[in-house]
């Protein structure tokens, strides 16, 4: 986890909590255990004693930013006066952490829904291209080949050459269309979902 916002926290403390690993201190403990905690005197708790060292900050209040069992982070308050925090403040901050977690989860689900819509649209477009444009291009190549044969049979080599070019162009367009369809809908999507 990393520190993303702070207010009136000294630089010396912010540096200590700028990046927190999963096993590092009380901030990580709150996230790992998905549990709120109030420490009235940080000097008495080995998990946060490093925050209290050399300063007048004494109280730590931490709540998980979570939705259900999924924890997104930790909301922490560090203060000077133990009397300013109690069970009411802990309960209020726990609710705030849950609400922030709900907002984060909703944003994640919204991004996921957008990605799903993009995949669905790509699949729809690939089907339409396959069903209509690809079939039309294939028909053009068949008609061009029939025209080339008819022109040759009639002894009109110049017309036969035009039909041959139309057929080659149609074949190239068909190859490019199949490549586009493949890029729109890679086989991994069919396999993995």
Short mmCIF file of C-alpha atoms in Angstrom, two decimals:
data_model
loop_
_atom_site.label_atom_id
_atom_site.label_comp_id
_atom_site.label_asym_id
_atom_site.label_seq_id
_atom_site.Cartn_x
_atom_site.Cartn_y
_atom_site.Cartn_z
CA UNK A 1 0.00 0.00 0.00
CA UNK A 2 1.09 3.56 -0.54
CA UNK A 3 0.09 6.87 1.00
CA UNK A 4 -2.27 8.65 -1.41
CA UNK A 5 -3.59 11.53 0.70
CA UNK A 6 -2.65 13.27 3.90
CA UNK A 7 -3.58 16.32 5.87
CA UNK A 8 -1.51 17.98 8.59
CA UNK A 9 0.77 15.00 9.03
CA UNK A 10 4.41 15.98 9.47
CA UNK A 11 6.77 15.04 6.65
CA UNK A 12 8.77 12.84 9.03
CA UNK A 13 5.70 10.69 9.72
CA UNK A 14 4.51 10.70 6.10
CA UNK A 15 7.90 9.37 5.00
CA UNK A 16 7.54 6.44 7.40
CA UNK A 17 4.14 5.45 6.00
CA UNK A 18 4.59 6.48 2.35
CA UNK A 19 4.87 2.83 1.29
CA UNK A 20 3.70 0.01 3.53
CA UNK A 21 4.31 -3.66 2.75
CA UNK A 22 1.76 -6.32 3.70
CA UNK A 23 3.64 -7.24 6.88
CA UNK A 24 4.71 -3.77 7.91
CA UNK A 25 3.25 -2.08 10.97
CA UNK A 26 -0.27 -1.35 12.10
CA UNK A 27 -1.46 0.18 8.83
CA UNK A 28 -0.82 -3.15 7.11
CA UNK A 29 -2.26 -5.05 10.09
CA UNK A 30 -5.57 -3.18 9.74
CA UNK A 31 -5.73 -4.04 6.03
CA UNK A 32 -4.58 -7.63 6.48
CA UNK A 33 -7.09 -8.33 9.27
CA UNK A 34 -9.88 -6.16 7.85
CA UNK A 35 -10.38 -4.81 11.36
CA UNK A 36 -10.60 -1.32 12.87
CA UNK A 37 -8.31 -0.42 15.75
CA UNK A 38 -7.84 2.44 18.21
CA UNK A 39 -4.45 2.79 19.94
CA UNK A 40 -4.64 5.48 22.66
CA UNK A 41 -0.85 5.57 23.16
CA UNK A 42 1.32 4.49 20.23
CA UNK A 43 4.39 4.28 22.46
CA UNK A 44 2.81 1.21 24.10
CA UNK A 45 2.18 -0.68 20.83
CA UNK A 46 5.19 -2.15 18.99
CA UNK A 47 3.31 -2.07 15.66
CA UNK A 48 3.26 1.75 15.62
CA UNK A 49 5.98 2.81 18.02
CA UNK A 50 8.05 4.01 15.05
CA UNK A 51 5.37 6.63 14.29
CA UNK A 52 5.40 8.02 17.81
CA UNK A 53 9.17 8.19 18.13
CA UNK A 54 10.40 11.71 18.69
CA UNK A 55 7.06 13.44 18.18
CA UNK A 56 3.98 14.60 20.02
CA UNK A 57 1.64 12.28 18.08
CA UNK A 58 0.24 9.70 20.46
CA UNK A 59 -3.06 8.27 19.16
CA UNK A 60 -3.60 5.99 16.18
CA UNK A 61 -7.03 5.24 14.74
CA UNK A 62 -7.12 2.94 11.70
CA UNK A 63 -10.01 1.46 9.74
CA UNK A 64 -9.97 -0.72 6.64
CA UNK A 65 -11.29 0.68 3.38
CA UNK A 66 -13.18 -2.42 2.40
CA UNK A 67 -16.21 -3.99 0.82
CA UNK A 68 -17.05 -7.33 2.40
CA UNK A 69 -13.84 -9.31 2.64
CA UNK A 70 -12.03 -7.29 -0.03
CA UNK A 71 -9.77 -4.62 1.46
CA UNK A 72 -8.66 -1.75 -0.76
CA UNK A 73 -6.60 0.15 1.80
CA UNK A 74 -6.53 1.72 5.24
CA UNK A 75 -7.87 5.02 6.51
CA UNK A 76 -5.62 6.15 9.36
CA UNK A 77 -5.82 9.08 11.73
CA UNK A 78 -2.89 10.02 13.95
CA UNK A 79 -3.49 12.52 16.72
CA UNK A 80 -2.02 14.16 19.78
CA UNK A 81 -4.84 13.89 22.32
CA UNK A 82 -6.19 10.44 23.28
CA UNK A 83 -9.41 12.00 24.58
CA UNK A 84 -10.40 13.20 21.09
CA UNK A 85 -11.05 9.63 19.88
CA UNK A 86 -13.40 7.07 21.33
CA UNK A 87 -15.74 4.29 20.28
CA UNK A 88 -18.10 6.74 18.52
CA UNK A 89 -15.29 8.08 16.36
CA UNK A 90 -14.07 4.55 15.68
CA UNK A 91 -17.57 3.45 14.61
CA UNK A 92 -18.02 6.54 12.44
CA UNK A 93 -14.67 6.04 10.71
CA UNK A 94 -15.39 2.33 10.24
CA UNK A 95 -18.61 3.30 8.42
CA UNK A 96 -16.70 5.86 6.35
CA UNK A 97 -14.14 3.18 5.42
CA UNK A 98 -16.95 0.84 4.36
CA UNK A 99 -18.58 3.58 2.27
CA UNK A 100 -15.28 4.44 0.58
CA UNK A 101 -14.81 0.71 -0.06
CA UNK A 102 -18.26 0.60 -1.66
CA UNK A 103 -17.36 3.52 -3.93
CA UNK A 104 -14.06 1.87 -4.93
CA UNK A 105 -15.80 -1.47 -5.58
CA UNK A 106 -18.49 0.24 -7.66
CA UNK A 107 -15.82 2.01 -9.71
CA UNK A 108 -14.03 -1.31 -10.25
CA UNK A 109 -17.26 -2.99 -11.32
CA UNK A 110 -18.05 -0.06 -13.62
CA UNK A 111 -14.63 -0.39 -15.32
CA UNK A 112 -15.16 -4.15 -15.61
CA UNK A 113 -18.61 -3.63 -17.15
CA UNK A 114 -17.12 -1.16 -19.67
CA UNK A 115 -14.45 -3.71 -20.66
CA UNK A 116 -17.15 -6.36 -21.04
CA UNK A 117 -19.20 -4.04 -23.26
CA UNK A 118 -16.15 -3.43 -25.45
CA UNK A 119 -15.56 -7.18 -25.80
CA UNK A 120 -19.22 -7.76 -26.61
CA UNK A 121 -19.17 -4.99 -29.22
CA UNK A 122 -16.01 -6.40 -30.77
CA UNK A 123 -17.62 -9.85 -30.93
CA UNK A 124 -20.77 -8.40 -32.51
CA UNK A 125 -18.73 -6.48 -35.06
CA UNK A 126 -16.64 -9.56 -35.86
CA UNK A 127 -19.83 -11.62 -36.40
CA UNK A 128 -21.34 -8.96 -38.66
CA UNK A 129 -18.15 -8.64 -40.68
CA UNK A 130 -17.95 -12.40 -41.02
CA UNK A 131 -21.61 -12.83 -41.89
CA UNK A 132 -22.02 -9.96 -44.35
CA UNK A 133 -18.85 -8.32 -45.69
CA UNK A 134 -16.76 -11.50 -45.84
CA UNK A 135 -19.53 -13.37 -47.65
CA UNK A 136 -19.95 -10.46 -50.10
CA UNK A 137 -16.21 -10.37 -50.83
CA UNK A 138 -16.21 -14.12 -51.38
CA UNK A 139 -19.11 -13.71 -53.83
CA UNK A 140 -17.19 -10.99 -55.70
CA UNK A 141 -14.22 -13.34 -56.13
CA UNK A 142 -16.49 -16.11 -57.44
CA UNK A 143 -18.22 -13.76 -59.89
CA UNK A 144 -14.84 -12.37 -61.00
CA UNK A 145 -13.59 -15.89 -61.71
CA UNK A 146 -16.77 -16.71 -63.64
CA UNK A 147 -16.39 -13.46 -65.63
CA UNK A 148 -12.72 -14.22 -66.36
CA UNK A 149 -13.59 -17.70 -67.68
CA UNK A 150 -16.44 -16.37 -69.77
CA UNK A 151 -14.27 -13.60 -71.25
CA UNK A 152 -11.47 -16.08 -72.04
CA UNK A 153 -13.94 -18.47 -73.65
CA UNK A 154 -15.14 -15.59 -75.81
CA UNK A 155 -11.55 -14.75 -76.74
CA UNK A 156 -11.58 -11.38 -74.96
CA UNK A 157 -8.25 -11.47 -73.11
CA UNK A 158 -8.35 -7.81 -72.07
CA UNK A 159 -11.69 -8.27 -70.27
CA UNK A 160 -10.43 -11.57 -68.81
CA UNK A 161 -7.43 -9.71 -67.37
CA UNK A 162 -9.74 -7.09 -65.77
CA UNK A 163 -11.80 -9.86 -64.18
CA UNK A 164 -8.57 -11.51 -63.00
CA UNK A 165 -7.50 -8.25 -61.32
CA UNK A 166 -10.95 -7.91 -59.73
CA UNK A 167 -10.60 -11.46 -58.40
CA UNK A 168 -7.11 -10.83 -57.01
CA UNK A 169 -8.26 -7.60 -55.37
CA UNK A 170 -11.28 -9.42 -53.90
CA UNK A 171 -9.02 -12.23 -52.58
CA UNK A 172 -6.68 -9.69 -50.97
CA UNK A 173 -9.62 -7.83 -49.41
CA UNK A 174 -10.98 -11.16 -48.13
CA UNK A 175 -7.62 -12.00 -46.51
CA UNK A 176 -7.46 -8.57 -44.88
CA UNK A 177 -11.06 -8.90 -43.66
CA UNK A 178 -10.32 -12.30 -42.10
CA UNK A 179 -7.25 -10.83 -40.38
CA UNK A 180 -9.34 -7.94 -39.03
CA UNK A 181 -11.96 -10.37 -37.78
CA UNK A 182 -9.27 -12.44 -36.09
CA UNK A 183 -7.84 -9.31 -34.43
CA UNK A 184 -11.30 -8.24 -33.28
CA UNK A 185 -12.01 -11.61 -31.75
CA UNK A 186 -8.84 -13.46 -30.84
CA UNK A 187 -9.26 -17.19 -30.29
CA UNK A 188 -8.14 -16.77 -26.65
CA UNK A 189 -11.45 -14.97 -25.97
CA UNK A 190 -13.39 -18.00 -27.18
CA UNK A 191 -11.27 -20.37 -25.11
CA UNK A 192 -10.94 -18.35 -21.91
CA UNK A 193 -14.12 -16.28 -22.01
#
